[in-house]
mmCIF file with all atom_site columns, C-alpha atoms in Angstrom:
data_model
loop_
_atom_site.group_PDB
_atom_site.id
_atom_site.type_symbol
_atom_site.label_atom_id
_atom_site.label_alt_id
_atom_site.label_comp_id
_atom_site.label_asym_id
_atom_site.label_entity_id
_atom_site.label_seq_id
_atom_site.pdbx_PDB_ins_code
_atom_site.Cartn_x
_atom_site.Cartn_y
_atom_site.Cartn_z
_atom_site.occupancy
_atom_site.B_iso_or_equiv
_atom_site.pdbx_formal_charge
_atom_site.auth_seq_id
_atom_site.auth_comp_id
_atom_site.auth_asym_id
_atom_site.auth_atom_id
_atom_site.pdbx_PDB_model_num
ATOM 1   C CA . ALA A 1 1   ? 89.944  70.979  118.711 1.00 69.00 ? 1   ALA A CA 1
ATOM 2   C CA . ALA A 1 2   ? 89.236  70.112  115.092 1.00 81.00 ? 2   ALA A CA 1
ATOM 3   C CA . GLY A 1 3   ? 91.388  71.921  112.560 1.00 94.00 ? 3   GLY A CA 1
ATOM 4   C CA . VAL A 1 4   ? 91.302  72.491  108.834 1.00 97.00 ? 4   VAL A CA 1
ATOM 5   C CA . ILE A 1 5   ? 92.066  69.271  107.009 1.00 97.00 ? 5   ILE A CA 1
ATOM 6   C CA . GLN A 1 6   ? 93.724  69.270  103.618 1.00 98.00 ? 6   GLN A CA 1
ATOM 7   C CA . SER A 1 7   ? 94.407  66.370  101.327 1.00 98.00 ? 7   SER A CA 1
ATOM 8   C CA . PRO A 1 8   ? 96.623  65.154  99.945  1.00 98.00 ? 8   PRO A CA 1
ATOM 9   C CA . ARG A 1 9   ? 99.640  66.418  101.873 1.00 97.00 ? 9   ARG A CA 1
ATOM 10  C CA . HIS A 1 10  ? 101.943 65.859  98.928  1.00 97.00 ? 10  HIS A CA 1
ATOM 11  C CA . LEU A 1 11  ? 101.197 65.597  95.237  1.00 98.00 ? 11  LEU A CA 1
ATOM 12  C CA . ILE A 1 12  ? 103.513 65.078  92.300  1.00 98.00 ? 12  ILE A CA 1
ATOM 13  C CA . LYS A 1 13  ? 102.214 65.734  88.810  1.00 98.00 ? 13  LYS A CA 1
ATOM 14  C CA . GLU A 1 14  ? 103.688 66.168  85.373  1.00 98.00 ? 14  GLU A CA 1
ATOM 15  C CA . LYS A 1 15  ? 103.293 69.197  83.162  1.00 98.00 ? 15  LYS A CA 1
ATOM 16  C CA . ARG A 1 16  ? 99.896  69.483  81.504  1.00 97.00 ? 16  ARG A CA 1
ATOM 17  C CA . GLU A 1 17  ? 98.268  67.098  83.985  1.00 98.00 ? 17  GLU A CA 1
ATOM 18  C CA . THR A 1 18  ? 95.418  68.004  86.294  1.00 98.00 ? 18  THR A CA 1
ATOM 19  C CA . ALA A 1 19  ? 95.247  68.021  90.076  1.00 98.00 ? 19  ALA A CA 1
ATOM 20  C CA . THR A 1 20  ? 92.493  68.297  92.643  1.00 98.00 ? 20  THR A CA 1
ATOM 21  C CA . LEU A 1 21  ? 93.154  69.556  96.156  1.00 98.00 ? 21  LEU A CA 1
ATOM 22  C CA . LYS A 1 22  ? 90.615  69.095  98.907  1.00 98.00 ? 22  LYS A CA 1
ATOM 23  C CA . CYS A 1 23  ? 89.882  71.114  102.016 1.00 98.00 ? 23  CYS A CA 1
ATOM 24  C CA . TYR A 1 24  ? 87.634  70.324  104.964 1.00 98.00 ? 24  TYR A CA 1
ATOM 25  C CA . PRO A 1 25  ? 87.006  73.421  107.093 1.00 97.00 ? 25  PRO A CA 1
ATOM 26  C CA . ILE A 1 26  ? 86.592  73.603  110.827 1.00 96.00 ? 26  ILE A CA 1
ATOM 27  C CA . PRO A 1 27  ? 83.024  72.572  111.761 1.00 94.00 ? 27  PRO A CA 1
ATOM 28  C CA . ARG A 1 28  ? 80.559  75.477  111.648 1.00 90.00 ? 28  ARG A CA 1
ATOM 29  C CA . HIS A 1 29  ? 82.942  77.600  109.595 1.00 92.00 ? 29  HIS A CA 1
ATOM 30  C CA . ASP A 1 30  ? 81.149  78.943  106.554 1.00 90.00 ? 30  ASP A CA 1
ATOM 31  C CA . THR A 1 31  ? 83.976  80.595  104.640 1.00 92.00 ? 31  THR A CA 1
ATOM 32  C CA . VAL A 1 32  ? 86.886  78.931  102.886 1.00 95.00 ? 32  VAL A CA 1
ATOM 33  C CA . TYR A 1 33  ? 89.961  80.586  101.421 1.00 95.00 ? 33  TYR A CA 1
ATOM 34  C CA . TRP A 1 34  ? 92.686  79.207  99.163  1.00 97.00 ? 34  TRP A CA 1
ATOM 35  C CA . TYR A 1 35  ? 96.229  80.554  99.209  1.00 97.00 ? 35  TYR A CA 1
ATOM 36  C CA . GLN A 1 36  ? 99.344  79.687  97.218  1.00 97.00 ? 36  GLN A CA 1
ATOM 37  C CA . GLN A 1 37  ? 102.794 79.987  98.754  1.00 95.00 ? 37  GLN A CA 1
ATOM 38  C CA . GLY A 1 38  ? 105.981 79.705  96.715  1.00 93.00 ? 38  GLY A CA 1
ATOM 39  C CA . PRO A 1 39  ? 109.401 79.103  98.299  1.00 88.00 ? 39  PRO A CA 1
ATOM 40  C CA . GLY A 1 40  ? 110.434 82.087  100.374 1.00 86.00 ? 40  GLY A CA 1
ATOM 41  C CA . GLN A 1 41  ? 107.200 83.881  99.564  1.00 91.00 ? 41  GLN A CA 1
ATOM 42  C CA . ASP A 1 42  ? 104.263 85.089  101.545 1.00 92.00 ? 42  ASP A CA 1
ATOM 43  C CA . PRO A 1 43  ? 100.926 83.349  100.949 1.00 94.00 ? 43  PRO A CA 1
ATOM 44  C CA . GLN A 1 44  ? 99.085  84.748  97.925  1.00 95.00 ? 44  GLN A CA 1
ATOM 45  C CA . PHE A 1 45  ? 95.299  84.792  97.955  1.00 94.00 ? 45  PHE A CA 1
ATOM 46  C CA . LEU A 1 46  ? 93.623  82.791  95.196  1.00 96.00 ? 46  LEU A CA 1
ATOM 47  C CA . ILE A 1 47  ? 89.912  82.601  95.880  1.00 95.00 ? 47  ILE A CA 1
ATOM 48  C CA . SER A 1 48  ? 87.351  82.384  98.669  1.00 93.00 ? 48  SER A CA 1
ATOM 49  C CA . PHE A 1 49  ? 83.839  81.056  99.168  1.00 94.00 ? 49  PHE A CA 1
ATOM 50  C CA . TYR A 1 50  ? 81.110  81.990  101.602 1.00 91.00 ? 50  TYR A CA 1
ATOM 51  C CA . GLU A 1 51  ? 78.072  79.765  101.964 1.00 91.00 ? 51  GLU A CA 1
ATOM 52  C CA . LYS A 1 52  ? 79.023  77.919  98.777  1.00 92.00 ? 52  LYS A CA 1
ATOM 53  C CA . MET A 1 53  ? 79.194  81.067  96.665  1.00 93.00 ? 53  MET A CA 1
ATOM 54  C CA . GLN A 1 54  ? 82.385  82.660  95.415  1.00 93.00 ? 54  GLN A CA 1
ATOM 55  C CA . SER A 1 55  ? 83.132  85.544  97.731  1.00 90.00 ? 55  SER A CA 1
ATOM 56  C CA . ASP A 1 56  ? 86.369  87.088  96.529  1.00 89.00 ? 56  ASP A CA 1
ATOM 57  C CA . LYS A 1 57  ? 88.860  86.372  93.793  1.00 91.00 ? 57  LYS A CA 1
ATOM 58  C CA . GLY A 1 58  ? 92.571  87.016  93.787  1.00 91.00 ? 58  GLY A CA 1
ATOM 59  C CA . SER A 1 59  ? 95.425  85.917  91.587  1.00 90.00 ? 59  SER A CA 1
ATOM 60  C CA . ILE A 1 60  ? 93.921  82.616  90.564  1.00 95.00 ? 60  ILE A CA 1
ATOM 61  C CA . PRO A 1 61  ? 94.893  81.545  87.019  1.00 96.00 ? 61  PRO A CA 1
ATOM 62  C CA . ASP A 1 62  ? 92.116  80.769  84.555  1.00 96.00 ? 62  ASP A CA 1
ATOM 63  C CA . ARG A 1 63  ? 93.432  77.188  84.487  1.00 97.00 ? 63  ARG A CA 1
ATOM 64  C CA . PHE A 1 64  ? 92.325  76.810  88.101  1.00 98.00 ? 64  PHE A CA 1
ATOM 65  C CA . SER A 1 65  ? 88.796  76.584  89.412  1.00 97.00 ? 65  SER A CA 1
ATOM 66  C CA . ALA A 1 66  ? 87.323  75.946  92.810  1.00 97.00 ? 66  ALA A CA 1
ATOM 67  C CA . GLN A 1 67  ? 84.030  75.346  94.484  1.00 97.00 ? 67  GLN A CA 1
ATOM 68  C CA . GLN A 1 68  ? 82.503  74.874  97.891  1.00 96.00 ? 68  GLN A CA 1
ATOM 69  C CA . PHE A 1 69  ? 80.069  72.035  98.396  1.00 96.00 ? 69  PHE A CA 1
ATOM 70  C CA . SER A 1 70  ? 76.925  71.676  100.504 1.00 95.00 ? 70  SER A CA 1
ATOM 71  C CA . ASP A 1 71  ? 78.933  70.169  103.374 1.00 94.00 ? 71  ASP A CA 1
ATOM 72  C CA . TYR A 1 72  ? 81.236  73.253  103.192 1.00 95.00 ? 72  TYR A CA 1
ATOM 73  C CA . HIS A 1 73  ? 84.268  71.352  102.019 1.00 96.00 ? 73  HIS A CA 1
ATOM 74  C CA . SER A 1 74  ? 86.070  72.892  99.084  1.00 98.00 ? 74  SER A CA 1
ATOM 75  C CA . GLU A 1 75  ? 88.088  71.618  96.142  1.00 98.00 ? 75  GLU A CA 1
ATOM 76  C CA . LEU A 1 76  ? 90.678  73.421  94.069  1.00 98.00 ? 76  LEU A CA 1
ATOM 77  C CA . ASN A 1 77  ? 90.923  72.032  90.555  1.00 98.00 ? 77  ASN A CA 1
ATOM 78  C CA . MET A 1 78  ? 94.086  72.744  88.621  1.00 98.00 ? 78  MET A CA 1
ATOM 79  C CA . SER A 1 79  ? 94.446  71.920  84.942  1.00 98.00 ? 79  SER A CA 1
ATOM 80  C CA . SER A 1 80  ? 97.232  72.163  82.361  1.00 98.00 ? 80  SER A CA 1
ATOM 81  C CA . LEU A 1 81  ? 99.747  72.235  85.173  1.00 98.00 ? 81  LEU A CA 1
ATOM 82  C CA . GLU A 1 82  ? 102.924 74.230  84.661  1.00 97.00 ? 82  GLU A CA 1
ATOM 83  C CA . LEU A 1 83  ? 106.273 74.006  86.435  1.00 97.00 ? 83  LEU A CA 1
ATOM 84  C CA . GLY A 1 84  ? 105.537 77.357  88.044  1.00 96.00 ? 84  GLY A CA 1
ATOM 85  C CA . ASP A 1 85  ? 102.495 75.902  89.795  1.00 97.00 ? 85  ASP A CA 1
ATOM 86  C CA . SER A 1 86  ? 104.807 74.019  92.138  1.00 97.00 ? 86  SER A CA 1
ATOM 87  C CA . ALA A 1 87  ? 104.064 75.487  95.544  1.00 97.00 ? 87  ALA A CA 1
ATOM 88  C CA . LEU A 1 88  ? 102.365 74.970  98.854  1.00 97.00 ? 88  LEU A CA 1
ATOM 89  C CA . TYR A 1 89  ? 98.616  75.387  98.651  1.00 98.00 ? 89  TYR A CA 1
ATOM 90  C CA . PHE A 1 90  ? 96.847  76.315  101.843 1.00 98.00 ? 90  PHE A CA 1
ATOM 91  C CA . CYS A 1 91  ? 93.218  76.288  102.667 1.00 98.00 ? 91  CYS A CA 1
ATOM 92  C CA . ALA A 1 92  ? 91.882  78.371  105.518 1.00 96.00 ? 92  ALA A CA 1
ATOM 93  C CA . SER A 1 93  ? 88.455  78.662  107.037 1.00 95.00 ? 93  SER A CA 1
ATOM 94  C CA . SER A 1 94  ? 86.635  81.160  109.176 1.00 92.00 ? 94  SER A CA 1
ATOM 95  C CA . ARG A 1 95  ? 83.202  81.795  110.537 1.00 88.00 ? 95  ARG A CA 1
ATOM 96  C CA . ARG A 1 96  ? 81.834  85.011  109.137 1.00 80.00 ? 96  ARG A CA 1
ATOM 97  C CA . THR A 1 97  ? 80.014  86.906  111.857 1.00 67.00 ? 97  THR A CA 1
ATOM 98  C CA . GLY A 1 98  ? 79.236  90.529  112.475 1.00 58.00 ? 98  GLY A CA 1
ATOM 99  C CA . ASN A 1 99  ? 82.906  91.172  113.086 1.00 63.00 ? 99  ASN A CA 1
ATOM 100 C CA . ASN A 1 100 ? 85.977  90.007  111.283 1.00 76.00 ? 100 ASN A CA 1
ATOM 101 C CA . SER A 1 101 ? 87.314  86.693  112.470 1.00 86.00 ? 101 SER A CA 1
ATOM 102 C CA . PRO A 1 102 ? 90.739  85.168  111.892 1.00 91.00 ? 102 PRO A CA 1
ATOM 103 C CA . LEU A 1 103 ? 91.543  82.592  109.272 1.00 92.00 ? 103 LEU A CA 1
ATOM 104 C CA . HIS A 1 104 ? 92.527  79.174  110.517 1.00 95.00 ? 104 HIS A CA 1
ATOM 105 C CA . PHE A 1 105 ? 94.881  77.384  108.161 1.00 97.00 ? 105 PHE A CA 1
ATOM 106 C CA . GLY A 1 106 ? 95.417  73.759  107.303 1.00 97.00 ? 106 GLY A CA 1
ATOM 107 C CA . ASN A 1 107 ? 98.893  72.334  106.916 1.00 96.00 ? 107 ASN A CA 1
ATOM 108 C CA . GLY A 1 108 ? 98.750  72.599  103.166 1.00 97.00 ? 108 GLY A CA 1
ATOM 109 C CA . THR A 1 109 ? 99.258  70.482  100.099 1.00 98.00 ? 109 THR A CA 1
ATOM 110 C CA . ARG A 1 110 ? 102.725 70.530  98.584  1.00 97.00 ? 110 ARG A CA 1
ATOM 111 C CA . LEU A 1 111 ? 102.342 70.311  94.827  1.00 98.00 ? 111 LEU A CA 1
ATOM 112 C CA . THR A 1 112 ? 105.364 69.453  92.732  1.00 97.00 ? 112 THR A CA 1
ATOM 113 C CA . VAL A 1 113 ? 105.050 69.695  88.958  1.00 98.00 ? 113 VAL A CA 1
ATOM 114 C CA . THR A 1 114 ? 107.793 67.935  87.001  1.00 97.00 ? 114 THR A CA 1
ATOM 115 C CA . GLY B 2 1   ? 110.389 69.105  103.926 1.00 34.00 ? 1   GLY B CA 1
ATOM 116 C CA . GLU B 2 2   ? 111.370 72.307  102.199 1.00 35.00 ? 2   GLU B CA 1
ATOM 117 C CA . SER B 2 3   ? 111.771 75.261  104.540 1.00 36.00 ? 3   SER B CA 1
ATOM 118 C CA . VAL B 2 4   ? 109.431 78.152  104.250 1.00 40.00 ? 4   VAL B CA 1
ATOM 119 C CA . GLY B 2 5   ? 111.124 81.485  103.816 1.00 42.00 ? 5   GLY B CA 1
ATOM 120 C CA . LEU B 2 6   ? 114.492 80.474  102.457 1.00 48.00 ? 6   LEU B CA 1
ATOM 121 C CA . HIS B 2 7   ? 115.466 84.045  101.613 1.00 61.00 ? 7   HIS B CA 1
ATOM 122 C CA . LEU B 2 8   ? 113.510 86.037  104.143 1.00 77.00 ? 8   LEU B CA 1
ATOM 123 C CA . PRO B 2 9   ? 114.905 88.731  106.406 1.00 88.00 ? 9   PRO B CA 1
ATOM 124 C CA . THR B 2 10  ? 116.095 87.153  109.617 1.00 92.00 ? 10  THR B CA 1
ATOM 125 C CA . LEU B 2 11  ? 115.942 88.435  113.153 1.00 95.00 ? 11  LEU B CA 1
ATOM 126 C CA . SER B 2 12  ? 118.276 86.659  115.549 1.00 96.00 ? 12  SER B CA 1
ATOM 127 C CA . VAL B 2 13  ? 117.735 87.030  119.274 1.00 97.00 ? 13  VAL B CA 1
ATOM 128 C CA . GLN B 2 14  ? 119.171 85.417  122.353 1.00 97.00 ? 14  GLN B CA 1
ATOM 129 C CA . GLU B 2 15  ? 116.926 83.092  124.283 1.00 97.00 ? 15  GLU B CA 1
ATOM 130 C CA . GLY B 2 16  ? 115.210 85.031  127.024 1.00 97.00 ? 16  GLY B CA 1
ATOM 131 C CA . ASP B 2 17  ? 115.460 88.384  125.259 1.00 97.00 ? 17  ASP B CA 1
ATOM 132 C CA . ASN B 2 18  ? 112.490 90.239  123.833 1.00 97.00 ? 18  ASN B CA 1
ATOM 133 C CA . SER B 2 19  ? 111.825 90.187  120.079 1.00 97.00 ? 19  SER B CA 1
ATOM 134 C CA . ILE B 2 20  ? 110.228 92.862  117.958 1.00 97.00 ? 20  ILE B CA 1
ATOM 135 C CA . ILE B 2 21  ? 109.043 92.031  114.456 1.00 97.00 ? 21  ILE B CA 1
ATOM 136 C CA . ASN B 2 22  ? 107.814 94.850  112.263 1.00 95.00 ? 22  ASN B CA 1
ATOM 137 C CA . CYS B 2 23  ? 105.401 95.020  109.367 1.00 94.00 ? 23  CYS B CA 1
ATOM 138 C CA . ALA B 2 24  ? 104.356 97.826  107.061 1.00 93.00 ? 24  ALA B CA 1
ATOM 139 C CA . TYR B 2 25  ? 100.891 97.288  105.647 1.00 90.00 ? 25  TYR B CA 1
ATOM 140 C CA . SER B 2 26  ? 99.625  98.591  102.379 1.00 84.00 ? 26  SER B CA 1
ATOM 141 C CA . ASN B 2 27  ? 96.038  99.747  102.606 1.00 88.00 ? 27  ASN B CA 1
ATOM 142 C CA . SER B 2 28  ? 94.939  102.578 104.846 1.00 89.00 ? 28  SER B CA 1
ATOM 143 C CA . ALA B 2 29  ? 91.398  101.197 104.632 1.00 88.00 ? 29  ALA B CA 1
ATOM 144 C CA . SER B 2 30  ? 92.408  97.912  106.294 1.00 90.00 ? 30  SER B CA 1
ATOM 145 C CA . ASP B 2 31  ? 90.580  97.504  109.561 1.00 90.00 ? 31  ASP B CA 1
ATOM 146 C CA . TYR B 2 32  ? 91.679  94.172  110.949 1.00 92.00 ? 32  TYR B CA 1
ATOM 147 C CA . PHE B 2 33  ? 95.162  92.725  111.331 1.00 95.00 ? 33  PHE B CA 1
ATOM 148 C CA . ILE B 2 34  ? 96.574  89.378  112.338 1.00 96.00 ? 34  ILE B CA 1
ATOM 149 C CA . TRP B 2 35  ? 100.006 88.041  113.150 1.00 97.00 ? 35  TRP B CA 1
ATOM 150 C CA . TYR B 2 36  ? 100.711 84.487  112.049 1.00 97.00 ? 36  TYR B CA 1
ATOM 151 C CA . LYS B 2 37  ? 103.550 82.130  112.922 1.00 98.00 ? 37  LYS B CA 1
ATOM 152 C CA . GLN B 2 38  ? 104.607 79.573  110.343 1.00 97.00 ? 38  GLN B CA 1
ATOM 153 C CA . GLU B 2 39  ? 106.872 76.648  111.117 1.00 95.00 ? 39  GLU B CA 1
ATOM 154 C CA . SER B 2 40  ? 108.469 74.537  108.449 1.00 91.00 ? 40  SER B CA 1
ATOM 155 C CA . GLY B 2 41  ? 106.013 72.181  106.802 1.00 88.00 ? 41  GLY B CA 1
ATOM 156 C CA . LYS B 2 42  ? 103.007 73.709  108.523 1.00 93.00 ? 42  LYS B CA 1
ATOM 157 C CA . GLY B 2 43  ? 100.343 76.219  107.772 1.00 96.00 ? 43  GLY B CA 1
ATOM 158 C CA . PRO B 2 44  ? 100.281 79.702  109.287 1.00 96.00 ? 44  PRO B CA 1
ATOM 159 C CA . GLN B 2 45  ? 99.186  79.609  112.919 1.00 97.00 ? 45  GLN B CA 1
ATOM 160 C CA . PHE B 2 46  ? 97.163  82.434  114.466 1.00 96.00 ? 46  PHE B CA 1
ATOM 161 C CA . ILE B 2 47  ? 99.019  84.339  117.182 1.00 97.00 ? 47  ILE B CA 1
ATOM 162 C CA . ILE B 2 48  ? 97.114  87.531  117.888 1.00 97.00 ? 48  ILE B CA 1
ATOM 163 C CA . ASP B 2 49  ? 94.816  89.972  116.141 1.00 96.00 ? 49  ASP B CA 1
ATOM 164 C CA . ILE B 2 50  ? 93.920  93.625  116.466 1.00 96.00 ? 50  ILE B CA 1
ATOM 165 C CA . ARG B 2 51  ? 91.186  95.827  115.051 1.00 93.00 ? 51  ARG B CA 1
ATOM 166 C CA . SER B 2 52  ? 91.781  99.301  113.738 1.00 92.00 ? 52  SER B CA 1
ATOM 167 C CA . ASN B 2 53  ? 89.949  100.940 116.633 1.00 93.00 ? 53  ASN B CA 1
ATOM 168 C CA . MET B 2 54  ? 92.752  99.791  118.937 1.00 96.00 ? 54  MET B CA 1
ATOM 169 C CA . ASP B 2 55  ? 96.445  100.619 119.029 1.00 96.00 ? 55  ASP B CA 1
ATOM 170 C CA . LYS B 2 56  ? 97.637  97.884  121.370 1.00 98.00 ? 56  LYS B CA 1
ATOM 171 C CA . ARG B 2 57  ? 96.588  94.405  122.310 1.00 98.00 ? 57  ARG B CA 1
ATOM 172 C CA . GLN B 2 58  ? 98.275  91.946  124.621 1.00 97.00 ? 58  GLN B CA 1
ATOM 173 C CA . GLY B 2 59  ? 98.249  88.203  124.739 1.00 95.00 ? 59  GLY B CA 1
ATOM 174 C CA . GLN B 2 60  ? 100.325 85.663  126.531 1.00 93.00 ? 60  GLN B CA 1
ATOM 175 C CA . ARG B 2 61  ? 103.942 86.805  126.021 1.00 96.00 ? 61  ARG B CA 1
ATOM 176 C CA . VAL B 2 62  ? 102.919 88.686  122.862 1.00 98.00 ? 62  VAL B CA 1
ATOM 177 C CA . THR B 2 63  ? 101.873 92.267  122.234 1.00 98.00 ? 63  THR B CA 1
ATOM 178 C CA . VAL B 2 64  ? 100.736 93.780  118.959 1.00 98.00 ? 64  VAL B CA 1
ATOM 179 C CA . LEU B 2 65  ? 101.048 97.511  118.339 1.00 98.00 ? 65  LEU B CA 1
ATOM 180 C CA . LEU B 2 66  ? 99.214  99.295  115.553 1.00 97.00 ? 66  LEU B CA 1
ATOM 181 C CA . ASN B 2 67  ? 100.173 102.719 114.252 1.00 96.00 ? 67  ASN B CA 1
ATOM 182 C CA . LYS B 2 68  ? 97.604  103.693 111.656 1.00 94.00 ? 68  LYS B CA 1
ATOM 183 C CA . THR B 2 69  ? 99.254  107.020 110.943 1.00 94.00 ? 69  THR B CA 1
ATOM 184 C CA . VAL B 2 70  ? 102.262 105.356 109.373 1.00 94.00 ? 70  VAL B CA 1
ATOM 185 C CA . LYS B 2 71  ? 100.546 102.055 108.533 1.00 94.00 ? 71  LYS B CA 1
ATOM 186 C CA . HIS B 2 72  ? 102.830 100.052 110.779 1.00 95.00 ? 72  HIS B CA 1
ATOM 187 C CA . LEU B 2 73  ? 102.259 96.945  112.817 1.00 96.00 ? 73  LEU B CA 1
ATOM 188 C CA . SER B 2 74  ? 104.645 95.306  115.248 1.00 97.00 ? 74  SER B CA 1
ATOM 189 C CA . LEU B 2 75  ? 104.728 92.076  117.191 1.00 98.00 ? 75  LEU B CA 1
ATOM 190 C CA . GLN B 2 76  ? 106.597 91.959  120.453 1.00 98.00 ? 76  GLN B CA 1
ATOM 191 C CA . ILE B 2 77  ? 107.472 88.604  121.957 1.00 98.00 ? 77  ILE B CA 1
ATOM 192 C CA . ALA B 2 78  ? 108.607 88.625  125.563 1.00 98.00 ? 78  ALA B CA 1
ATOM 193 C CA . ALA B 2 79  ? 111.243 86.207  126.883 1.00 97.00 ? 79  ALA B CA 1
ATOM 194 C CA . THR B 2 80  ? 111.763 84.606  123.495 1.00 97.00 ? 80  THR B CA 1
ATOM 195 C CA . GLN B 2 81  ? 112.053 80.833  123.591 1.00 97.00 ? 81  GLN B CA 1
ATOM 196 C CA . PRO B 2 82  ? 113.517 78.308  121.127 1.00 96.00 ? 82  PRO B CA 1
ATOM 197 C CA . GLY B 2 83  ? 109.989 77.257  120.228 1.00 96.00 ? 83  GLY B CA 1
ATOM 198 C CA . ASP B 2 84  ? 109.359 80.761  118.931 1.00 97.00 ? 84  ASP B CA 1
ATOM 199 C CA . SER B 2 85  ? 111.744 80.142  116.029 1.00 97.00 ? 85  SER B CA 1
ATOM 200 C CA . ALA B 2 86  ? 109.619 80.369  112.889 1.00 97.00 ? 86  ALA B CA 1
ATOM 201 C CA . VAL B 2 87  ? 108.621 82.709  110.085 1.00 96.00 ? 87  VAL B CA 1
ATOM 202 C CA . TYR B 2 88  ? 106.216 85.448  111.148 1.00 97.00 ? 88  TYR B CA 1
ATOM 203 C CA . PHE B 2 89  ? 103.723 87.123  108.825 1.00 96.00 ? 89  PHE B CA 1
ATOM 204 C CA . CYS B 2 90  ? 101.385 90.014  109.322 1.00 95.00 ? 90  CYS B CA 1
ATOM 205 C CA . ALA B 2 91  ? 98.103  89.917  107.423 1.00 94.00 ? 91  ALA B CA 1
ATOM 206 C CA . GLU B 2 92  ? 95.654  92.749  106.811 1.00 93.00 ? 92  GLU B CA 1
ATOM 207 C CA . ASN B 2 93  ? 91.979  92.532  106.019 1.00 89.00 ? 93  ASN B CA 1
ATOM 208 C CA . GLN B 2 94  ? 90.715  95.250  103.764 1.00 77.00 ? 94  GLN B CA 1
ATOM 209 C CA . GLY B 2 95  ? 87.081  95.013  104.664 1.00 73.00 ? 95  GLY B CA 1
ATOM 210 C CA . TYR B 2 96  ? 84.406  92.770  106.062 1.00 64.00 ? 96  TYR B CA 1
ATOM 211 C CA . GLY B 2 97  ? 84.104  89.637  104.009 1.00 65.00 ? 97  GLY B CA 1
ATOM 212 C CA . GLN B 2 98  ? 87.236  90.319  102.025 1.00 72.00 ? 98  GLN B CA 1
ATOM 213 C CA . ASN B 2 99  ? 90.391  88.306  101.901 1.00 83.00 ? 99  ASN B CA 1
ATOM 214 C CA . PHE B 2 100 ? 93.548  88.764  103.936 1.00 90.00 ? 100 PHE B CA 1
ATOM 215 C CA . VAL B 2 101 ? 96.677  90.156  102.312 1.00 91.00 ? 101 VAL B CA 1
ATOM 216 C CA . PHE B 2 102 ? 99.929  88.879  103.756 1.00 93.00 ? 102 PHE B CA 1
ATOM 217 C CA . GLY B 2 103 ? 103.034 90.952  104.198 1.00 91.00 ? 103 GLY B CA 1
ATOM 218 C CA . PRO B 2 104 ? 106.533 89.616  103.612 1.00 90.00 ? 104 PRO B CA 1
ATOM 219 C CA . GLY B 2 105 ? 107.614 87.275  106.374 1.00 93.00 ? 105 GLY B CA 1
ATOM 220 C CA . THR B 2 106 ? 110.395 87.625  108.891 1.00 95.00 ? 106 THR B CA 1
ATOM 221 C CA . ARG B 2 107 ? 112.342 84.616  110.074 1.00 95.00 ? 107 ARG B CA 1
ATOM 222 C CA . LEU B 2 108 ? 112.932 84.660  113.827 1.00 97.00 ? 108 LEU B CA 1
ATOM 223 C CA . SER B 2 109 ? 115.936 82.670  114.945 1.00 96.00 ? 109 SER B CA 1
ATOM 224 C CA . VAL B 2 110 ? 116.410 82.134  118.668 1.00 96.00 ? 110 VAL B CA 1
ATOM 225 C CA . LEU B 2 111 ? 119.994 81.607  119.735 1.00 93.00 ? 111 LEU B CA 1
ATOM 226 C CA . PRO B 2 112 ? 120.801 79.479  122.776 1.00 88.00 ? 112 PRO B CA 1
#
């Protein structure tokens, strides 16, 4: 079965540079979530989109922005990168129905800021 | 790649024994809960879910128990196998359409 696809898998950037992470949800999933996971930490919610509109917002820095496109893929744009932004970034997707449905995660993008 | 959960609490069990992983959730209004398994270098993988109108749900070798009175969730794994070694997270959903909040993970280590 198709899973959530994230690209790139690894990314190395320098401080103050920008980065763009991409996420392709499972087909027919209409909701995309972004999470950040530091070493030894649980995933922290950043932002989510439902039908291309922002749905919920968590601890996403103002330096970051995201959007969901007409084909439901999503991009997380990160500017003025800081050393503390080094982390695993996960995208998850779900299909919002009348009941809650689980998030299905991609294998993440490992961002290293030097 | 770098291991997830370098400093997480660890539960060590003998292969073939049963494992119980516990989680205290934060919001009494949460109505949907999921257990995820995360292996090194991978994203969290869905194991089992439960809604707040239930107190027990069983899957293949796994059982989730929900105690809403004390806001406690547990994952029981029967006949633990080496492939079960991973970090386990509980996640709670605080309402329809809202995001999932993850609890602190537990590293399960299966001893031969």
